[in-house]
Tab-separated table of N, CA and C in Angstrom:
chain	number	residue	atom	x	y	z
A	7	MET	N	6.814	89.485	70.544
A	7	MET	CA	7.439	90.079	71.714
A	7	MET	C	6.638	91.315	72.120
A	8	ASP	N	6.315	91.378	73.377
A	8	ASP	CA	5.715	92.572	73.938
A	8	ASP	C	6.852	93.564	74.165
A	9	LEU	N	6.822	94.702	73.508
A	9	LEU	CA	7.942	95.641	73.618
A	9	LEU	C	8.015	96.316	74.977
A	10	TYR	N	6.929	96.325	75.719
A	10	TYR	CA	6.978	96.925	77.046
A	10	TYR	C	7.761	96.044	78.020
A	11	SER	N	7.440	94.768	78.034
A	11	SER	CA	8.075	93.853	78.999
A	11	SER	C	9.174	92.998	78.381
A	12	ARG	N	9.289	93.006	77.071
A	12	ARG	CA	10.224	92.162	76.316
A	12	ARG	C	9.883	90.665	76.444
A	13	LYS	N	8.668	90.379	76.874
A	13	LYS	CA	8.224	88.993	77.014
A	13	LYS	C	7.871	88.428	75.643
A	14	ILE	N	8.266	87.188	75.414
A	14	ILE	CA	7.849	86.496	74.203
A	14	ILE	C	6.443	85.974	74.476
A	15	ILE	N	5.488	86.573	73.828
A	15	ILE	CA	4.078	86.273	74.072
A	15	ILE	C	3.675	84.975	73.399
A	16	SER	N	4.191	84.763	72.210
A	16	SER	CA	3.821	83.604	71.429
A	16	SER	C	4.937	83.301	70.448
A	17	TRP	N	5.075	82.029	70.143
A	17	TRP	CA	6.088	81.646	69.150
A	17	TRP	C	5.674	80.343	68.492
A	18	VAL	N	6.126	80.171	67.281
A	18	VAL	CA	5.898	78.957	66.516
A	18	VAL	C	7.199	78.650	65.803
A	19	LEU	N	7.645	77.434	65.893
A	19	LEU	CA	8.825	76.989	65.167
A	19	LEU	C	8.357	76.326	63.888
A	20	SER	N	8.975	76.685	62.773
A	20	SER	CA	8.547	76.163	61.489
A	20	SER	C	9.746	75.857	60.607
A	21	THR	N	9.547	74.956	59.696
A	21	THR	CA	10.588	74.636	58.716
A	21	THR	C	10.418	75.452	57.444
A	22	THR	N	9.362	76.280	57.382
A	22	THR	CA	9.111	77.110	56.206
A	22	THR	C	8.795	78.538	56.642
A	23	LEU	N	8.661	79.420	55.674
A	23	LEU	CA	8.280	80.804	55.945
A	23	LEU	C	6.817	81.062	55.580
A	24	GLU	N	6.022	80.021	55.583
A	24	GLU	CA	4.619	80.165	55.213
A	24	GLU	C	3.870	81.054	56.197
A	25	SER	N	2.919	81.796	55.669
A	25	SER	CA	2.157	82.715	56.510
A	25	SER	C	1.307	81.980	57.544
A	26	LYS	N	0.939	80.725	57.279
A	26	LYS	CA	0.091	80.000	58.234
A	26	LYS	C	0.775	79.875	59.601
A	27	CYS	N	2.090	79.806	59.631
A	27	CYS	CA	2.810	79.717	60.912
A	27	CYS	C	2.772	81.045	61.653
A	28	VAL	N	2.863	82.136	60.906
A	28	VAL	CA	2.752	83.473	61.504
A	28	VAL	C	1.340	83.667	62.051
A	29	ILE	N	0.351	83.238	61.307
A	29	ILE	CA	-1.042	83.355	61.746
A	29	ILE	C	-1.249	82.546	63.027
A	30	GLU	N	-0.673	81.352	63.079
A	30	GLU	CA	-0.774	80.532	64.291
A	30	GLU	C	-0.181	81.270	65.491
A	31	ALA	N	0.968	81.896	65.311
A	31	ALA	CA	1.591	82.648	66.405
A	31	ALA	C	0.726	83.837	66.818
A	32	ILE	N	0.136	84.515	65.847
A	32	ILE	CA	-0.748	85.648	66.159
A	32	ILE	C	-1.966	85.183	66.938
A	33	GLU	N	-2.571	84.097	66.497
A	33	GLU	CA	-3.758	83.587	67.194
A	33	GLU	C	-3.413	83.148	68.623
A	34	LYS	N	-2.259	82.536	68.799
A	34	LYS	CA	-1.823	82.150	70.150
A	34	LYS	C	-1.594	83.397	71.014
A	35	ALA	N	-1.027	84.437	70.426
A	35	ALA	CA	-0.792	85.678	71.164
A	35	ALA	C	-2.111	86.332	71.559
A	36	LYS	N	-3.058	86.376	70.640
A	36	LYS	CA	-4.378	86.942	70.944
A	36	LYS	C	-5.015	86.209	72.122
A	37	ALA	N	-4.943	84.885	72.083
A	37	ALA	CA	-5.553	84.074	73.139
A	37	ALA	C	-4.829	84.278	74.468
A	38	SER	N	-3.515	84.306	74.454
A	38	SER	CA	-2.779	84.415	75.715
A	38	SER	C	-2.956	85.781	76.375
A	39	ARG	N	-3.169	86.809	75.566
A	39	ARG	CA	-3.352	88.160	76.110
A	39	ARG	C	-4.812	88.590	76.178
A	40	ASN	N	-5.721	87.723	75.738
A	40	ASN	CA	-7.147	88.047	75.736
A	40	ASN	C	-7.377	89.423	75.103
A	41	ILE	N	-6.904	89.551	73.886
A	41	ILE	CA	-6.912	90.841	73.204
A	41	ILE	C	-8.302	91.163	72.688
A	42	ASN	N	-8.801	92.316	73.107
A	42	ASN	CA	-10.078	92.817	72.624
A	42	ASN	C	-9.919	94.119	71.858
A	43	ASN	N	-8.888	94.867	72.189
A	43	ASN	CA	-8.668	96.172	71.576
A	43	ASN	C	-7.529	96.099	70.569
A	44	PRO	N	-7.558	96.950	69.562
A	44	PRO	CA	-6.466	96.961	68.594
A	44	PRO	C	-5.116	97.237	69.246
A	45	LEU	N	-4.124	96.565	68.741
A	45	LEU	CA	-2.757	96.755	69.190
A	45	LEU	C	-1.887	97.045	67.985
A	46	VAL	N	-0.710	97.545	68.238
A	46	VAL	CA	0.248	97.727	67.159
A	46	VAL	C	0.967	96.403	66.939
A	47	MET	N	0.996	95.951	65.714
A	47	MET	CA	1.713	94.738	65.336
A	47	MET	C	2.825	95.180	64.396
A	48	HIS	N	4.060	95.016	64.845
A	48	HIS	CA	5.199	95.432	64.027
A	48	HIS	C	5.909	94.216	63.465
A	49	SER	N	6.323	94.307	62.217
A	49	SER	CA	7.050	93.208	61.579
A	49	SER	C	7.926	93.756	60.467
A	50	ASP	N	8.712	92.868	59.905
A	50	ASP	CA	9.458	93.259	58.716
A	50	ASP	C	8.538	93.105	57.509
A	51	ARG	N	9.086	93.237	56.336
A	51	ARG	CA	8.259	93.203	55.126
A	51	ARG	C	8.307	91.859	54.406
A	52	GLY	N	8.600	90.786	55.160
A	52	GLY	CA	8.597	89.463	54.558
A	52	GLY	C	7.231	89.139	53.985
A	53	ILE	N	7.229	88.276	52.992
A	53	ILE	CA	5.981	87.948	52.287
A	53	ILE	C	4.913	87.395	53.229
A	54	GLN	N	5.336	86.680	54.285
A	54	GLN	CA	4.356	86.125	55.214
A	54	GLN	C	3.654	87.218	56.019
A	55	TYR	N	4.285	88.401	56.140
A	55	TYR	CA	3.696	89.512	56.895
A	55	TYR	C	2.923	90.488	56.013
A	56	THR	N	2.974	90.283	54.721
A	56	THR	CA	2.226	91.141	53.802
A	56	THR	C	1.141	90.354	53.077
A	57	SER	N	0.993	89.094	53.433
A	57	SER	CA	0.010	88.226	52.772
A	57	SER	C	-1.417	88.613	53.162
A	58	ALA	N	-2.362	88.177	52.354
A	58	ALA	CA	-3.781	88.415	52.648
A	58	ALA	C	-4.182	87.752	53.963
A	59	ALA	N	-3.649	86.560	54.241
A	59	ALA	CA	-3.982	85.861	55.485
A	59	ALA	C	-3.503	86.655	56.704
A	60	TYR	N	-2.320	87.228	56.619
A	60	TYR	CA	-1.789	88.050	57.716
A	60	TYR	C	-2.655	89.301	57.892
A	61	GLN	N	-3.005	89.925	56.787
A	61	GLN	CA	-3.844	91.126	56.856
A	61	GLN	C	-5.182	90.812	57.528
A	62	GLU	N	-5.748	89.657	57.214
A	62	GLU	CA	-7.012	89.250	57.828
A	62	GLU	C	-6.836	88.991	59.332
A	63	ALA	N	-5.765	88.299	59.695
A	63	ALA	CA	-5.523	87.966	61.108
A	63	ALA	C	-5.254	89.205	61.949
A	64	THR	N	-4.754	90.258	61.329
A	64	THR	CA	-4.409	91.479	62.062
A	64	THR	C	-5.293	92.661	61.668
A	65	LYS	N	-6.478	92.387	61.150
A	65	LYS	CA	-7.341	93.462	60.636
A	65	LYS	C	-7.748	94.466	61.719
A	66	ASN	N	-7.798	94.048	62.960
A	66	ASN	CA	-8.144	94.973	64.041
A	66	ASN	C	-6.914	95.578	64.705
A	67	PHE	N	-5.755	95.292	64.153
A	67	PHE	CA	-4.505	95.812	64.699
A	67	PHE	C	-4.056	97.019	63.876
A	68	ILE	N	-3.161	97.768	64.426
A	68	ILE	CA	-2.462	98.803	63.683
A	68	ILE	C	-1.180	98.141	63.194
A	69	ASN	N	-1.084	97.918	61.888
A	69	ASN	CA	0.093	97.244	61.338
A	69	ASN	C	1.204	98.248	61.070
A	70	SER	N	2.375	97.895	61.552
A	70	SER	CA	3.570	98.719	61.386
A	70	SER	C	4.635	97.857	60.728
A	71	TYR	N	5.325	98.407	59.763
A	71	TYR	CA	6.336	97.651	59.045
A	71	TYR	C	7.685	98.364	59.082
A	72	SER	N	8.737	97.571	59.171
A	72	SER	CA	10.089	98.110	59.067
A	72	SER	C	10.296	98.664	57.668
A	73	LYS	N	11.193	99.634	57.585
A	73	LYS	CA	11.576	100.113	56.262
A	73	LYS	C	12.319	99.002	55.534
A	74	LYS	N	12.247	99.002	54.228
A	74	LYS	CA	12.906	97.981	53.410
A	74	LYS	C	14.406	97.970	53.684
A	75	ALA	N	14.938	96.759	53.955
A	75	ALA	CA	16.376	96.544	54.199
A	75	ALA	C	16.892	97.368	55.374
A	76	TYR	N	16.073	97.529	56.406
A	76	TYR	CA	16.449	98.325	57.569
A	76	TYR	C	16.100	97.554	58.844
A	77	PRO	N	16.932	96.568	59.245
A	77	PRO	CA	16.602	95.708	60.384
A	77	PRO	C	16.561	96.445	61.723
A	78	TRP	N	17.079	97.659	61.778
A	78	TRP	CA	17.101	98.401	63.044
A	78	TRP	C	15.692	98.774	63.493
A	79	ASP	N	14.739	98.829	62.555
A	79	ASP	CA	13.344	99.095	62.930
A	79	ASP	C	12.767	97.943	63.744
A	80	ASN	N	13.367	96.786	63.640
A	80	ASN	CA	12.893	95.585	64.314
A	80	ASN	C	13.949	95.102	65.308
A	81	ALA	N	14.677	96.044	65.880
A	81	ALA	CA	15.871	95.732	66.672
A	81	ALA	C	15.591	94.808	67.860
A	82	CYS	N	14.478	94.976	68.537
A	82	CYS	CA	14.209	94.161	69.735
A	82	CYS	C	14.114	92.682	69.404
A	83	ILE	N	13.353	92.341	68.381
A	83	ILE	CA	13.214	90.920	68.058
A	83	ILE	C	14.478	90.395	67.386
A	84	GLU	N	15.149	91.235	66.612
A	84	GLU	CA	16.425	90.821	66.017
A	84	GLU	C	17.436	90.526	67.120
A	85	SER	N	17.427	91.350	68.148
A	85	SER	CA	18.314	91.144	69.296
A	85	SER	C	17.966	89.845	70.012
A	86	PHE	N	16.674	89.574	70.175
A	86	PHE	CA	16.254	88.322	70.802
A	86	PHE	C	16.735	87.117	69.997
A	87	HIS	N	16.600	87.176	68.684
A	87	HIS	CA	17.045	86.060	67.840
A	87	HIS	C	18.543	85.823	68.008
A	88	ALA	N	19.323	86.893	68.069
A	88	ALA	CA	20.770	86.747	68.289
A	88	ALA	C	21.036	86.161	69.676
A	89	LEU	N	20.263	86.586	70.646
A	89	LEU	CA	20.427	86.140	72.029
A	89	LEU	C	20.142	84.647	72.183
A	90	ILE	N	19.034	84.175	71.643
A	90	ILE	CA	18.696	82.759	71.780
A	90	ILE	C	19.756	81.894	71.099
A	91	LYS	N	20.294	82.367	69.993
A	91	LYS	CA	21.363	81.611	69.323
A	91	LYS	C	22.630	81.606	70.175
A	92	ARG	N	23.029	82.797	70.628
A	92	ARG	CA	24.280	82.927	71.375
A	92	ARG	C	24.218	82.236	72.739
A	93	GLU	N	23.133	82.441	73.471
A	93	GLU	CA	23.040	81.910	74.834
A	93	GLU	C	22.621	80.442	74.894
A	94	TRP	N	21.996	79.938	73.843
A	94	TRP	CA	21.408	78.608	73.983
A	94	TRP	C	21.625	77.686	72.788
A	95	LEU	N	21.097	78.033	71.641
A	95	LEU	CA	21.074	77.102	70.516
A	95	LEU	C	22.462	76.712	70.022
A	96	ASN	N	23.404	77.646	70.039
A	96	ASN	CA	24.753	77.343	69.550
A	96	ASN	C	25.504	76.348	70.433
A	97	ARG	N	24.963	76.020	71.585
A	97	ARG	CA	25.585	75.045	72.482
A	97	ARG	C	25.301	73.601	72.071
A	98	PHE	N	24.360	73.426	71.157
A	98	PHE	CA	23.875	72.093	70.834
A	98	PHE	C	24.054	71.763	69.364
A	99	LYS	N	24.204	70.484	69.109
A	99	LYS	CA	24.086	69.969	67.747
A	99	LYS	C	22.632	69.553	67.622
A	100	ILE	N	21.873	70.316	66.886
A	100	ILE	CA	20.434	70.064	66.780
A	100	ILE	C	20.211	68.851	65.884
A	101	LEU	N	19.518	67.863	66.431
A	101	LEU	CA	19.356	66.581	65.765
A	101	LEU	C	18.213	66.544	64.764
A	102	ASP	N	17.102	67.175	65.106
A	102	ASP	CA	15.932	67.157	64.236
A	102	ASP	C	14.967	68.256	64.690
A	103	TYR	N	13.836	68.349	64.013
A	103	TYR	CA	12.847	69.378	64.324
A	103	TYR	C	12.378	69.286	65.778
A	104	ASN	N	12.069	68.083	66.253
A	104	ASN	CA	11.581	67.927	67.625
A	104	ASN	C	12.617	68.385	68.639
A	105	HIS	N	13.874	68.097	68.386
A	105	HIS	CA	14.942	68.536	69.278
A	105	HIS	C	15.013	70.060	69.269
A	106	ALA	N	14.947	70.652	68.087
A	106	ALA	CA	14.972	72.120	67.974
A	106	ALA	C	13.794	72.728	68.721
A	107	HIS	N	12.613	72.140	68.575
A	107	HIS	CA	11.419	72.657	69.246
A	107	HIS	C	11.587	72.611	70.767
A	108	ARG	N	12.098	71.507	71.287
A	108	ARG	CA	12.327	71.391	72.740
A	108	ARG	C	13.330	72.439	73.223
A	109	LEU	N	14.385	72.653	72.450
A	109	LEU	CA	15.394	73.645	72.838
A	109	LEU	C	14.800	75.052	72.882
A	110	VAL	N	14.042	75.405	71.858
A	110	VAL	CA	13.424	76.734	71.821
A	110	VAL	C	12.415	76.874	72.956
A	111	PHE	N	11.598	75.853	73.161
A	111	PHE	CA	10.624	75.877	74.257
A	111	PHE	C	11.329	76.093	75.592
A	112	ASN	N	12.369	75.317	75.851
A	112	ASN	CA	13.087	75.439	77.132
A	112	ASN	C	13.666	76.828	77.320
A	113	TYR	N	14.245	77.380	76.284
A	113	TYR	CA	14.844	78.709	76.410
A	113	TYR	C	13.781	79.771	76.688
A	114	ILE	N	12.731	79.784	75.885
A	114	ILE	CA	11.722	80.842	76.025
A	114	ILE	C	10.874	80.659	77.275
A	115	GLU	N	10.312	79.482	77.448
A	115	GLU	CA	9.318	79.268	78.508
A	115	GLU	C	9.937	79.017	79.883
A	116	ALA	N	11.101	78.384	79.919
A	116	ALA	CA	11.686	78.029	81.215
A	116	ALA	C	12.843	78.937	81.612
A	117	PHE	N	13.268	79.822	80.716
A	117	PHE	CA	14.385	80.694	81.066
A	117	PHE	C	14.129	82.151	80.703
A	118	TYR	N	13.978	82.456	79.431
A	118	TYR	CA	13.921	83.851	78.992
A	118	TYR	C	12.781	84.620	79.661
A	119	ASN	N	11.561	84.124	79.579
A	119	ASN	CA	10.412	84.836	80.152
A	119	ASN	C	10.372	84.792	81.674
A	120	THR	N	10.952	83.757	82.262
A	120	THR	CA	10.763	83.532	83.699
A	120	THR	C	11.974	83.837	84.570
A	121	VAL	N	13.177	83.674	84.032
A	121	VAL	CA	14.377	83.773	84.858
A	121	VAL	C	15.340	84.855	84.375
A	122	ARG	N	15.536	84.956	83.075
A	122	ARG	CA	16.568	85.845	82.537
A	122	ARG	C	16.230	87.302	82.862
A	123	ILE	N	17.152	87.951	83.542
A	123	ILE	CA	16.936	89.340	83.941
A	123	ILE	C	17.367	90.274	82.809
A	124	HIS	N	16.756	91.464	82.817
A	124	HIS	CA	17.031	92.474	81.802
A	124	HIS	C	17.329	93.802	82.493
A	125	SER	N	18.392	94.431	82.094
A	125	SER	CA	18.731	95.733	82.679
A	125	SER	C	17.706	96.788	82.276
A	126	HIS	N	17.022	96.558	81.161
A	126	HIS	CA	16.027	97.497	80.638
A	126	HIS	C	14.989	97.887	81.698
A	127	TYR	N	14.661	96.963	82.583
A	127	TYR	CA	13.650	97.268	83.590
A	127	TYR	C	14.035	96.759	84.967
A	128	GLY	N	15.190	97.199	85.411
A	128	GLY	CA	15.570	96.967	86.798
A	128	GLY	C	15.970	95.556	87.139
A	129	TYR	N	16.523	94.827	86.196
A	129	TYR	CA	17.040	93.474	86.448
A	129	TYR	C	15.968	92.512	86.936
A	130	LEU	N	14.827	92.570	86.266
A	130	LEU	CA	13.739	91.620	86.490
A	130	LEU	C	13.557	90.793	85.222
A	131	SER	N	12.954	89.633	85.367
A	131	SER	CA	12.593	88.842	84.179
A	131	SER	C	11.346	89.489	83.559
A	132	PRO	N	11.039	89.184	82.295
A	132	PRO	CA	9.809	89.727	81.710
A	132	PRO	C	8.558	89.398	82.527
A	133	ASN	N	8.440	88.171	83.022
A	133	ASN	CA	7.271	87.830	83.843
A	133	ASN	C	7.226	88.652	85.123
A	134	GLN	N	8.360	88.797	85.794
A	134	GLN	CA	8.411	89.598	87.016
A	134	GLN	C	8.035	91.052	86.734
A	135	TYR	N	8.540	91.575	85.635
A	135	TYR	CA	8.258	92.963	85.278
A	135	TYR	C	6.768	93.177	85.049
A	136	GLU	N	6.125	92.228	84.371
A	136	GLU	CA	4.686	92.347	84.155
A	136	GLU	C	3.908	92.261	85.458
A	137	ILE	N	4.352	91.420	86.377
A	137	ILE	CA	3.685	91.313	87.678
A	137	ILE	C	3.787	92.633	88.433
A	138	VAL	N	4.976	93.209	88.461
A	138	VAL	CA	5.183	94.498	89.142
A	138	VAL	C	4.310	95.576	88.508
A	139	TYR	N	4.261	95.582	87.183
A	139	TYR	CA	3.441	96.566	86.469
A	139	TYR	C	1.964	96.408	86.839
A	140	LYS	N	1.459	95.173	86.815
A	140	LYS	CA	0.048	94.924	87.127
A	140	LYS	C	-0.268	95.271	88.577
A	141	GLU	N	0.663	94.991	89.498
A	141	GLU	CA	0.460	95.365	90.899
A	141	GLU	C	0.376	96.878	91.035
A	142	GLY	N	1.204	97.590	90.299
A	142	GLY	CA	1.157	99.051	90.299
A	142	GLY	C	-0.162	99.572	89.765
A	143	LEU	N	-0.678	98.945	88.715
A	143	LEU	CA	-1.981	99.353	88.186
A	143	LEU	C	-3.088	99.099	89.197
A	144	ASN	N	-3.036	97.942	89.858
A	144	ASN	CA	-4.054	97.624	90.863
A	144	ASN	C	-4.038	98.648	91.989
A	145	LYS	N	-2.850	99.036	92.448
A	145	LYS	CA	-2.747	100.046	93.501
A	145	LYS	C	-3.301	101.373	93.035
A	146	LEU	N	-3.004	101.718	91.776
A	146	LEU	CA	-3.506	102.973	91.207
A	146	LEU	C	-5.025	102.964	91.150
A	147	TYR	N	-5.622	101.853	90.682
A	147	TYR	CA	-7.079	101.756	90.601
A	147	TYR	C	-7.728	101.782	91.977
A	148	LEU	N	-7.095	101.108	92.938
A	148	LEU	CA	-7.651	101.098	94.298
A	148	LEU	C	-7.580	102.492	94.927
A	149	THR	N	-6.502	103.218	94.674
A	149	THR	CA	-6.337	104.564	95.199
A	149	THR	C	-7.317	105.524	94.555
A	150	ALA	N	-7.518	105.377	93.239
A	150	ALA	CA	-8.407	106.269	92.507
A	150	ALA	C	-9.868	105.980	92.812
A	151	GLY	N	-10.189	104.731	93.172
A	151	GLY	CA	-11.581	104.322	93.369
A	151	GLY	C	-12.041	104.653	94.706
């Protein structure tokens, strides 16, 4: 999740807590944002986030970790997890992994990032908020140039 726009940048659904799934999500996020500069990567202290593979995948990032047994440090993503369950997943009897994947995809890609408004930034969707932000930057650069 991008904490500025609350957009879900990348996600992977998995049946395990293996670090390879976290690495896949990180690599997808890097590609989608064309990341060249270090960013802050915040996570809890789960074993998949403290593994050597995770450290390698985020070696150019500033790694930030929640305090032990303190989920409030990760409140934004914890809130998102509660939201997807409450607004979407709890409405269905999930039949299998593929069904779960389709449900998560539909919620994130076709609703949360594109349609669902957030009071945090003027009742815009995360995609809309990023567009407004980028337009503001373009105007600033054009004015300064």
